[in-house]
mmCIF file of C-alpha atoms in Angstrom:
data_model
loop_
_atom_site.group_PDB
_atom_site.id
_atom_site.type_symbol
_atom_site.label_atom_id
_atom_site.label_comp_id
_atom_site.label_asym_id
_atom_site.label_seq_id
_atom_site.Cartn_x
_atom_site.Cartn_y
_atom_site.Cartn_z
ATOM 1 C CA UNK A 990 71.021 -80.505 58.034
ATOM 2 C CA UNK A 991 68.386 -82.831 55.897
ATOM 3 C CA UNK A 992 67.926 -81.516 52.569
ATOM 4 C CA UNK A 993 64.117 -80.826 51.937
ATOM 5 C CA UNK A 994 62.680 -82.714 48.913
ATOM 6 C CA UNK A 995 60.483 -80.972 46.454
ATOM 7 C CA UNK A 996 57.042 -82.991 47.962
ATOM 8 C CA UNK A 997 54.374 -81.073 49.849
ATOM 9 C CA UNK A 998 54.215 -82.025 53.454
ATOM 10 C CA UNK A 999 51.986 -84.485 54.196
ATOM 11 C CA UNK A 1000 50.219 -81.742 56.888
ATOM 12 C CA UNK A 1001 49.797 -78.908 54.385
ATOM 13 C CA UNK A 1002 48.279 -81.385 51.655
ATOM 14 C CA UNK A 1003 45.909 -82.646 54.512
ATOM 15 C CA UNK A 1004 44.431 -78.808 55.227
ATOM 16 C CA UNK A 1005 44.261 -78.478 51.816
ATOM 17 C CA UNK A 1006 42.513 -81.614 51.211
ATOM 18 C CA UNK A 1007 40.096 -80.479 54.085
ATOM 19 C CA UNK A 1008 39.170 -77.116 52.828
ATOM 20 C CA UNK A 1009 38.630 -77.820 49.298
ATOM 21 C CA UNK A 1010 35.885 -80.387 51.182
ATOM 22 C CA UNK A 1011 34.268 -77.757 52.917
ATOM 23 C CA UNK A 1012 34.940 -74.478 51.033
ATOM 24 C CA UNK A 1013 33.970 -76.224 47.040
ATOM 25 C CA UNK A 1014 37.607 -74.938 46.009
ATOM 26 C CA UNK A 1015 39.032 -75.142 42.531
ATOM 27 C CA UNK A 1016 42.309 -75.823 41.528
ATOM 28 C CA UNK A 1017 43.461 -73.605 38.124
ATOM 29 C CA UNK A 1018 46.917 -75.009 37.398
ATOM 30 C CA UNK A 1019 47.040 -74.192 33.831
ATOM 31 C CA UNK A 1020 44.907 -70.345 32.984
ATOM 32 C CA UNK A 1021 43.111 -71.077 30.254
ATOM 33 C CA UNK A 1022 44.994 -68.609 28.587
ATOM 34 C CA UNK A 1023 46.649 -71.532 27.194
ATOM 35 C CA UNK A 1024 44.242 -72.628 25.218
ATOM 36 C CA UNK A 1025 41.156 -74.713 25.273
ATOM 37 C CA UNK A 1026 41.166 -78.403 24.806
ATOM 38 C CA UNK A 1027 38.798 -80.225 22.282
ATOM 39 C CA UNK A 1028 36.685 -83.431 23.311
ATOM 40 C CA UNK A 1029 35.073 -85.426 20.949
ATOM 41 C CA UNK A 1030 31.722 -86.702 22.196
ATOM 42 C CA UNK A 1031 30.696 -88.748 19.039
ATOM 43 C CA UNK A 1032 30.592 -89.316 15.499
ATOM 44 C CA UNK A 1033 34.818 -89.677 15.893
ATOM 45 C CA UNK A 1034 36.639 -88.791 12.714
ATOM 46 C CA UNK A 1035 33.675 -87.375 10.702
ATOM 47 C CA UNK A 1036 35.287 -84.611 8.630
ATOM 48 C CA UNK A 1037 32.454 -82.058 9.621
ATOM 49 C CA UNK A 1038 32.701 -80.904 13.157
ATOM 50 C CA UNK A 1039 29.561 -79.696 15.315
ATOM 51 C CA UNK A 1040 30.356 -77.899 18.380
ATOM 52 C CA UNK A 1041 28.240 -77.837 21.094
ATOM 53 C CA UNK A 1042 28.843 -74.452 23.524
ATOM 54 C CA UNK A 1043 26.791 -74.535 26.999
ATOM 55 C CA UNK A 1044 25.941 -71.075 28.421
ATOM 56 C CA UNK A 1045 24.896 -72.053 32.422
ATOM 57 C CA UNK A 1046 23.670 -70.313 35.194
ATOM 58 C CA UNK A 1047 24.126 -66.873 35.739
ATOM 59 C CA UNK A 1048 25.531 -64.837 32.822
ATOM 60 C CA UNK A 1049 27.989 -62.302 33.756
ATOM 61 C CA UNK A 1050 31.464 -60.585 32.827
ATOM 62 C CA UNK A 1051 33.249 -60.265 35.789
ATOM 63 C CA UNK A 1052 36.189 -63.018 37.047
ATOM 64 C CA UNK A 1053 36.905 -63.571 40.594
ATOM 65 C CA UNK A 1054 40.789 -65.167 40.423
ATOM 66 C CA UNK A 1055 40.859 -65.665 44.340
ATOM 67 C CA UNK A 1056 44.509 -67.221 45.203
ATOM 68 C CA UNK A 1057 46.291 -67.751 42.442
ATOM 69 C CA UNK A 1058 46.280 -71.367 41.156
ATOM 70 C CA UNK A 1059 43.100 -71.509 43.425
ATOM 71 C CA UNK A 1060 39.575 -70.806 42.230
ATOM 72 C CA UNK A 1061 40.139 -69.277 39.304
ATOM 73 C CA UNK A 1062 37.460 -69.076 36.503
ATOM 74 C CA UNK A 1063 36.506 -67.757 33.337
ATOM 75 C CA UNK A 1064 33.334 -65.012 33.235
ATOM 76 C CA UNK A 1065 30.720 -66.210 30.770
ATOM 77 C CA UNK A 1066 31.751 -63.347 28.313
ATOM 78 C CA UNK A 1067 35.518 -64.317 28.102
ATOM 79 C CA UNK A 1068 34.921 -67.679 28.192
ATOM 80 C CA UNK A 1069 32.315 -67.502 24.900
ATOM 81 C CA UNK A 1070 34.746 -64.641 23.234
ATOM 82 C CA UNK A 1071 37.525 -67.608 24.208
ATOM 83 C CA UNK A 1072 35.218 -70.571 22.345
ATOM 84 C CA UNK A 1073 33.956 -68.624 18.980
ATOM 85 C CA UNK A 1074 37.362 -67.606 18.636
ATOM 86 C CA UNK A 1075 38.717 -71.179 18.159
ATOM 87 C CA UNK A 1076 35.647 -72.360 16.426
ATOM 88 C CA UNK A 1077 36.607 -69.815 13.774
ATOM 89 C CA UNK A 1078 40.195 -70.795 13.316
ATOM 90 C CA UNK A 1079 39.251 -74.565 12.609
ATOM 91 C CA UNK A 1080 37.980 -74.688 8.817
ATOM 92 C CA UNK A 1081 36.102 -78.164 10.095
ATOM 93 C CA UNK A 1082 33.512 -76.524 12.326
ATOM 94 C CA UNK A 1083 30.558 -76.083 10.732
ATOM 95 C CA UNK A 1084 27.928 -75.430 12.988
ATOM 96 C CA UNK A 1085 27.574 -74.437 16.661
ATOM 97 C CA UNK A 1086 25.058 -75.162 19.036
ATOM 98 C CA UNK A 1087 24.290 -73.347 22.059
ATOM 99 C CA UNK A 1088 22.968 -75.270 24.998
ATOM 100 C CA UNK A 1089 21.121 -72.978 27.040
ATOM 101 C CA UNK A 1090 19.942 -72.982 30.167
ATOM 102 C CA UNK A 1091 20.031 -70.282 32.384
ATOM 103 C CA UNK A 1092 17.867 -67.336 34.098
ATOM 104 C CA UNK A 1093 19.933 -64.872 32.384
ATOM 105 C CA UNK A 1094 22.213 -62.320 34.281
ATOM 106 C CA UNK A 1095 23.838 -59.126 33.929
ATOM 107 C CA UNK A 1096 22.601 -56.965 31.578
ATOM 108 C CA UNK A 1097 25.805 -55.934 29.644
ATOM 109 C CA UNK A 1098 26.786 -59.362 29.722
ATOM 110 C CA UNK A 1099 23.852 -60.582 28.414
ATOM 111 C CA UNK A 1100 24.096 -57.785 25.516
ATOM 112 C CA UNK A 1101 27.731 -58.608 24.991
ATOM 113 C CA UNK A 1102 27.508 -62.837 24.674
ATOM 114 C CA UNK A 1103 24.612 -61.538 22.039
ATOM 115 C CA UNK A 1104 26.905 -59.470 20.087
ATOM 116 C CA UNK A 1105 29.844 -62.787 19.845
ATOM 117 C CA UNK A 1106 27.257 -64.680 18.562
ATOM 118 C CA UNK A 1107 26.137 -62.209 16.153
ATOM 119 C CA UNK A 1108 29.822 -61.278 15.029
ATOM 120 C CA UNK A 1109 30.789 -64.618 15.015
ATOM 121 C CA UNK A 1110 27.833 -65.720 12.402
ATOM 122 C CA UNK A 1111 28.889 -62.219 10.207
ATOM 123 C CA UNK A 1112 32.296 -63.006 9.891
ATOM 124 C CA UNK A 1113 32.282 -66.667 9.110
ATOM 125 C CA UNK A 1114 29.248 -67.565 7.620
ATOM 126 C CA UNK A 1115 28.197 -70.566 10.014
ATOM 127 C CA UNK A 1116 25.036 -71.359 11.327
ATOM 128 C CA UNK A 1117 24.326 -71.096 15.185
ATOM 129 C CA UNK A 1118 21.644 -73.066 16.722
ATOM 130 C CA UNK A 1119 20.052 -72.175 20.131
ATOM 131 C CA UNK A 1120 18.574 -75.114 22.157
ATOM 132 C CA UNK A 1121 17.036 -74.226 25.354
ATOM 133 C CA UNK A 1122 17.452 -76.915 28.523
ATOM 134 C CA UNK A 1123 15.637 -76.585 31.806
ATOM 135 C CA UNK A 1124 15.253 -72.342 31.116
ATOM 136 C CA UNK A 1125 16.171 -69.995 28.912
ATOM 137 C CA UNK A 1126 14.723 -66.793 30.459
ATOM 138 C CA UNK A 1127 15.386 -63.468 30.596
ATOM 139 C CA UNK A 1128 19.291 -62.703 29.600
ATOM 140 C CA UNK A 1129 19.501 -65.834 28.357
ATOM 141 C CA UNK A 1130 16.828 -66.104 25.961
ATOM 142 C CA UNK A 1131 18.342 -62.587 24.977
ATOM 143 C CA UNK A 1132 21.023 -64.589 23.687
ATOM 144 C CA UNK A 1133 18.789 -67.316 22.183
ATOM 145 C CA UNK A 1134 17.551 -64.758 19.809
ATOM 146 C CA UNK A 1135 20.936 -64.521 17.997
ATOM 147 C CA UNK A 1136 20.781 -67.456 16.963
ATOM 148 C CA UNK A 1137 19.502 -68.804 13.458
ATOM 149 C CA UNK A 1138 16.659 -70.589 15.059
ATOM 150 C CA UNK A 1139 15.899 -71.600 18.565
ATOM 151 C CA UNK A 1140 14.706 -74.758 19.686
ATOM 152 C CA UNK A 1141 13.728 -75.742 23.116
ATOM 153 C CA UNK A 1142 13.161 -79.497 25.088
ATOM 154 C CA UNK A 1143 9.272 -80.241 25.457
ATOM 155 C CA UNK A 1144 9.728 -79.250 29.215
ATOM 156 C CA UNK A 1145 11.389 -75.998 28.775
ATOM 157 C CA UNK A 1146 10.397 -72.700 30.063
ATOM 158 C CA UNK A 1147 11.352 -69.769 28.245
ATOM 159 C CA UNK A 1148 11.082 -66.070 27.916
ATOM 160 C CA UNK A 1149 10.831 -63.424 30.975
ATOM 161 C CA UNK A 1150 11.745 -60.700 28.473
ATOM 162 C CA UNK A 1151 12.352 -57.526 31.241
ATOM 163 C CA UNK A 1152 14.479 -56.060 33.678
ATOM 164 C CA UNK A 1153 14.999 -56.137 37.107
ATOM 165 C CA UNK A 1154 16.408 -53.590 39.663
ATOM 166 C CA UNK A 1155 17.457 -55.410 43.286
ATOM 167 C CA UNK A 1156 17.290 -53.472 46.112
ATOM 168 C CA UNK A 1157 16.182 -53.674 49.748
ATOM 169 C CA UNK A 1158 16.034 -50.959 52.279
ATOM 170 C CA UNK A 1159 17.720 -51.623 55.632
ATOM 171 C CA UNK A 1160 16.384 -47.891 57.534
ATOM 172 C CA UNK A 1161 14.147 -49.836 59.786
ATOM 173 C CA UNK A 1162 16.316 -51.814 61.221
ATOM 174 C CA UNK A 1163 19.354 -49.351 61.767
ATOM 175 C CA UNK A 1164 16.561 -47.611 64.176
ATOM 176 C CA UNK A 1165 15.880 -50.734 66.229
ATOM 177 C CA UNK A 1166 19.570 -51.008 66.939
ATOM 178 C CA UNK A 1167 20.371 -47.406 67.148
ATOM 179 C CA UNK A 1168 22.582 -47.089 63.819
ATOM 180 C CA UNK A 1169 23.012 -43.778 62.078
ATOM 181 C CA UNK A 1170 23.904 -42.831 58.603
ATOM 182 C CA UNK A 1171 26.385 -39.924 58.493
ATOM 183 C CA UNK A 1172 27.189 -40.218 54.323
ATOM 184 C CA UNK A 1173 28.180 -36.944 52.887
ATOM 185 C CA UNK A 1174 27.183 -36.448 49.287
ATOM 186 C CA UNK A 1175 27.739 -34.063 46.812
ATOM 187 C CA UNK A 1176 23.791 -33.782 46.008
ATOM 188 C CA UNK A 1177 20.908 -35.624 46.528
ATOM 189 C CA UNK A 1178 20.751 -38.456 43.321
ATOM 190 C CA UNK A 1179 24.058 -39.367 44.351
ATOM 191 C CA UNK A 1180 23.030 -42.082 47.167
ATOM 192 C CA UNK A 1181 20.557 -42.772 44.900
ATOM 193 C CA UNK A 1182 19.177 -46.459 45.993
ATOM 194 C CA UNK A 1183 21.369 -46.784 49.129
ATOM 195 C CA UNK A 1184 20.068 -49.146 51.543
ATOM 196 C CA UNK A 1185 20.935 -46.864 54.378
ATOM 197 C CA UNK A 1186 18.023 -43.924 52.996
ATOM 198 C CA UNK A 1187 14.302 -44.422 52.621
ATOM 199 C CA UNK A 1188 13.604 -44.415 48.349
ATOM 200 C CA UNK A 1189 11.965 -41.239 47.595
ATOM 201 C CA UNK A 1190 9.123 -40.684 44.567
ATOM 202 C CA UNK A 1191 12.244 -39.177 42.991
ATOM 203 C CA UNK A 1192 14.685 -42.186 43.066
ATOM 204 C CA UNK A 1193 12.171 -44.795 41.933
ATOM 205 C CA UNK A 1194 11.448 -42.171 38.997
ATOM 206 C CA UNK A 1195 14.797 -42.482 37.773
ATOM 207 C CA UNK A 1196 15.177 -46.056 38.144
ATOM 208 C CA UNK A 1197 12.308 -46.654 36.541
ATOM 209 C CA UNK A 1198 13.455 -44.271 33.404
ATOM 210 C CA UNK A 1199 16.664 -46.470 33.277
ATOM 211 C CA UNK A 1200 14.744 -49.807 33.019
ATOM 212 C CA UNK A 1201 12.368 -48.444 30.628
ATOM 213 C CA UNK A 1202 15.515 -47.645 28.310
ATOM 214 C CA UNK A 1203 17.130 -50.930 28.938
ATOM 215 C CA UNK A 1204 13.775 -52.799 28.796
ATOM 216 C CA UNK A 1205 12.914 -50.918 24.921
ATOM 217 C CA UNK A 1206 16.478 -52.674 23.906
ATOM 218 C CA UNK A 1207 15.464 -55.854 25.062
ATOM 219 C CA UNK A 1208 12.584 -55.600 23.043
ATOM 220 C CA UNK A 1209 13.808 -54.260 20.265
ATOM 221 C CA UNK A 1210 15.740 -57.153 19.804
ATOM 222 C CA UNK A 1211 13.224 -59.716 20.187
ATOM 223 C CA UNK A 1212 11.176 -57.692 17.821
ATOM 224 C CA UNK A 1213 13.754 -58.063 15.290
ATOM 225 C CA UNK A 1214 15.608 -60.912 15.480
ATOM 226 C CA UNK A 1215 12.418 -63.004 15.920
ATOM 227 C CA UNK A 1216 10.596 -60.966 13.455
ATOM 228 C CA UNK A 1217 7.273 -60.469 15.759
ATOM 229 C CA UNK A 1218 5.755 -56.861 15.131
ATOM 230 C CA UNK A 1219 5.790 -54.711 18.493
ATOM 231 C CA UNK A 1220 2.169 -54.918 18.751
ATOM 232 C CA UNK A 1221 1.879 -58.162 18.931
ATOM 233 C CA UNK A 1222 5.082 -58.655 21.163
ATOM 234 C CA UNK A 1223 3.935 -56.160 23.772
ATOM 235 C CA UNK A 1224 1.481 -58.094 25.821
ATOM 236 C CA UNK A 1225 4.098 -61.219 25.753
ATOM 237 C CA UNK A 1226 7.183 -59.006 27.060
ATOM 238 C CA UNK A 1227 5.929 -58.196 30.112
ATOM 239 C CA UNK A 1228 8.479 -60.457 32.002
ATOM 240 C CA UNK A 1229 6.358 -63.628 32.117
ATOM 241 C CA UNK A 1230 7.874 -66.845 31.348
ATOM 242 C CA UNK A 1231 6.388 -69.632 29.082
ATOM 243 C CA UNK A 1232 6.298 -73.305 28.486
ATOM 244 C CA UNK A 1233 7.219 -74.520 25.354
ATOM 245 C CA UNK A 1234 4.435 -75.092 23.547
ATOM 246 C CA UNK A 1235 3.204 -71.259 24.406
ATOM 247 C CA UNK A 1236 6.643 -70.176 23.132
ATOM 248 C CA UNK A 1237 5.988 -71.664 20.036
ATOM 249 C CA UNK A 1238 2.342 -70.666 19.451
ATOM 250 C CA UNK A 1239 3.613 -67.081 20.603
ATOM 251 C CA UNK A 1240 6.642 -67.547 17.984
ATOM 252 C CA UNK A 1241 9.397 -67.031 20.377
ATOM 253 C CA UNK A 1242 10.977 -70.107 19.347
ATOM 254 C CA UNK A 1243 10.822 -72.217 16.346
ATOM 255 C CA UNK A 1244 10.838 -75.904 17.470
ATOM 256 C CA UNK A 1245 9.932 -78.177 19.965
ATOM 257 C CA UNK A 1246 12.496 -81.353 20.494
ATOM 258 C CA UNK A 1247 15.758 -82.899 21.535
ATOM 259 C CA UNK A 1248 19.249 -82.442 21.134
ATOM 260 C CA UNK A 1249 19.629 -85.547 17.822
ATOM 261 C CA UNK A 1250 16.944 -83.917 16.335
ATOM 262 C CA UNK A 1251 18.652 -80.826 16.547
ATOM 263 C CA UNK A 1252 21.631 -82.408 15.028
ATOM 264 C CA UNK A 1253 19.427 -84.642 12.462
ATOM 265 C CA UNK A 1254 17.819 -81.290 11.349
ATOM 266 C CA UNK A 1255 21.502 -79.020 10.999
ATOM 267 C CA UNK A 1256 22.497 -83.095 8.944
ATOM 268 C CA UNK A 1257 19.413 -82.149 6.208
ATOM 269 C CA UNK A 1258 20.155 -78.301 6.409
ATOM 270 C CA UNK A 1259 23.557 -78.187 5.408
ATOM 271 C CA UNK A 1260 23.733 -81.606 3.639
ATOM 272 C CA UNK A 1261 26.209 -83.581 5.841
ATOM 273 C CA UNK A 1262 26.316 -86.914 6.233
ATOM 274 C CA UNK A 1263 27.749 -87.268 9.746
ATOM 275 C CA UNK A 1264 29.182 -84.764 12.050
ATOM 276 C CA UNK A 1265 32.139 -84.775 14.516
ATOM 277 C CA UNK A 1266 30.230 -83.709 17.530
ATOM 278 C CA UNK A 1267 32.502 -81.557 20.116
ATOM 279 C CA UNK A 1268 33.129 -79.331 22.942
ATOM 280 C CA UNK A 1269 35.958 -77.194 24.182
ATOM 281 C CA UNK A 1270 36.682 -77.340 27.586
ATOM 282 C CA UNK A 1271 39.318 -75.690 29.892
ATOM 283 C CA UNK A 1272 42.720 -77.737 29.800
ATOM 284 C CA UNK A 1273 43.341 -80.637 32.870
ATOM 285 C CA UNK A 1274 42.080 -79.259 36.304
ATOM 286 C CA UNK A 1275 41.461 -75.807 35.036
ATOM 287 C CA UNK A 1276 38.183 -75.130 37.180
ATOM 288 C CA UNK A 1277 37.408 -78.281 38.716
ATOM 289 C CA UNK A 1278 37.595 -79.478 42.192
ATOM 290 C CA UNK A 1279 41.336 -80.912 43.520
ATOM 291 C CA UNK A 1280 39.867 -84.303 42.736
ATOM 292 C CA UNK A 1281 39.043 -83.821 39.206
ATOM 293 C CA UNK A 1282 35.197 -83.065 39.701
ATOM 294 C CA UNK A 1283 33.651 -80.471 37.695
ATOM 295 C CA UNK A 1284 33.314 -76.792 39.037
ATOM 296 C CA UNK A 1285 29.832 -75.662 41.242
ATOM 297 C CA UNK A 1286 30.108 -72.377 39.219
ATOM 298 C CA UNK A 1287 27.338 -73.247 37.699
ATOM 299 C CA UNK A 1288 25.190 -74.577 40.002
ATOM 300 C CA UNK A 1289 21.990 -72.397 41.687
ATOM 301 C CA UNK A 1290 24.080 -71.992 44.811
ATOM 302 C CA UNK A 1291 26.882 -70.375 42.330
ATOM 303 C CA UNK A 1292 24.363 -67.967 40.642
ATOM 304 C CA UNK A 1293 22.839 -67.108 44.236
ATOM 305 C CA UNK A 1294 26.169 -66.252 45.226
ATOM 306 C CA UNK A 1295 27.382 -64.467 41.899
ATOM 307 C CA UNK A 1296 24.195 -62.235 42.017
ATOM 308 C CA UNK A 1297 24.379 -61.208 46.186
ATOM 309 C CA UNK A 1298 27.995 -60.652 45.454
ATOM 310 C CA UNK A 1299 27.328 -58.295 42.523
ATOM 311 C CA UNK A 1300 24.290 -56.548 44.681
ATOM 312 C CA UNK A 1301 26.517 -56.097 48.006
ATOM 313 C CA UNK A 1302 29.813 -54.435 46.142
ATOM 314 C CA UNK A 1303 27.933 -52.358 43.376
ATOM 315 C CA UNK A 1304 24.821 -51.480 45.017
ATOM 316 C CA UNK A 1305 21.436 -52.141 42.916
ATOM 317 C CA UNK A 1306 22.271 -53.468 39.589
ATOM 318 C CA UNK A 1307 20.211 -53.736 36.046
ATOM 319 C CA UNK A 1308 19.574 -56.979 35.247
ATOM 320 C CA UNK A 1309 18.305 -59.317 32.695
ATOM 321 C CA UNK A 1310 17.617 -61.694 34.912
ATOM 322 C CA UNK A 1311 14.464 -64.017 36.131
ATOM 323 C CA UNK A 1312 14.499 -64.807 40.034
ATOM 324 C CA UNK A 1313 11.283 -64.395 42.254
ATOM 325 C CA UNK A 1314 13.535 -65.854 44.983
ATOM 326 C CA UNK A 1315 14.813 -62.283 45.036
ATOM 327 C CA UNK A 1316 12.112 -60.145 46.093
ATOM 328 C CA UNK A 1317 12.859 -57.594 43.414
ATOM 329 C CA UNK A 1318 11.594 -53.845 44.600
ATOM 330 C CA UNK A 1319 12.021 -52.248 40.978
ATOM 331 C CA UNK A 1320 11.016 -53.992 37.840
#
């Protein structure tokens, strides 16, 4: 009998080749459990390091592993938990940037990737530096606002301070094709913004007495971290969204530019001559596509999917989170 040799047959690597094409797999060889790697992007042995952290797309906490060695990827909470944690064992880092750009997310997560930030600046001192890409709405300006100071690109849009219940009723169309709903409950609250019942005065009373408590902690932390008295914050937090310049006249961020003048300004602030700009990223192939290009998880297709997959397993869900392209029925 031929011995078999340790390489993959040639058919198996083809289907796999095939499906990663169609399907956007990743490959996860090594978890990043074992540690994220550093890259230097410039400025290449400075003895002051700046690290730059990106927070993308939709912010959430929960990881979907899929097959193992296949698909697997960080949430946004362990992944920033994973970054400040080896920012704070290097004595070089000396600032941290956060590159945001995002419509925000869950609404725990959102609150948790605030608290890092906040414990990470407590315990060690350093100075963390928001600077807002494309968006930083909703969640993720929540985030912004833990920061020192917050800084956005002239094009920006920022702000969308609210919450946001999704939920769509489906009780039309089970008549049309003759479906019934036969759930038992133990009382009435407990199918409380099913799909399958008509929303009663009742149910949208609740809801709305859950956003209003999660919507007062939203504000309440703009109010304080960006030091803008409540009376003057109320007409802005009504879950618009601003340009840049309007952010800035309205004080919800403090300055208008680009990332070197970012970096020129933290150069002046903490009197260093040069820094060791740098990122962490996930070790070799962790999250990226079987040919070595980056992950979709970020992309607006990712979020899309992220949010419809949180909506169809948990049911409505509180978020931070700014998205007309989800017709949201409870704000």
């Amino acid at each position: 009998m031929k011995k078999r040799t340790g390489w993959m047959p040639a058919s198996v690597l083809a289907v796999l080749m095939t499906f990663s094409l169609t399907s956007c797999i990743s490959v996860n060889l090594f978890p990043t459990e074992k540690g994220l790697q550093e890259t230097v992007l410039s400025g290449v042995g400075a003895r002051d390091k700046l690290l730059l952290v990106p927070i993308n797309g939709f912010i959430g906490d929960q990881t979907s592993r899929g097959i193992p060695f296949l698909g697997g990827r960080d949430d946004t909470v362990t992944r920033i938990r994973a970054t400040l944690r080896k920012a704070a064992e290097d004595s070089r880092v000396r600032g941290i940037v956060l590159l945001i750009d995002s419509a925000g997310g869950s609404v725990t997560a959102s609150d948790r990737v605030y608290h890092l930030v906040r414990e990470f600046k407590r315990k060690t001192g350093i100075p963390v530096m928001a600077m807002i890409g494309d968006m930083g709405a909703s969640g993720a300006y929540y985030v912004s606002v833990a920061a020192d100071e917050v800084w956005t690109h002239p094009t920006s849009v920022v702000g969308s301070i609210g919450v946001v219940i999704f939920n769509v009723g489906v009780t039309g169309l089970m008549k049309k094709i003759g479906v019934e709903d036969r759930t038992l409950s133990s009382g009435a609250e407990k199918e409380m913004g099913s799909p399958l019942k008509p929303m009663t005065d009742k149910d949208r009373s609740l809801f709305q007495g859950l956003i209003s408590d999660l919507y007062t902690q939203f504000f309440d932390i703009v109010s304080r971290n960006r030091q803008i008295a409540p009376d003057i914050l109320k007409p802005l937090a009504d879950g618009r969204i601003f340009t840049a310049r309007q952010a800035l006249k309205n004080h919800l961020v403090d300055r208008i530019g680009y990332r070197d003048d970012l970096i020129r300004h933290l150069k002046r602030l903490m009197h260093v001559k040069e820094f060791e700009v740098i990122r962490y990223r996930e070790p070799f192939l962790a999250a990226t596509g079987i040919f070595g290009s980056e992950s979709p998880a970020d992309s607006p297709l990712a979020s899309a999917g992220q949010l419809a997959g949180m909506m169809t397993k948990s049911g409505p869900t509180m978020l931070y989170l700014w998205d007309p392209g989800f017709s949201g029925s409870i704000k």
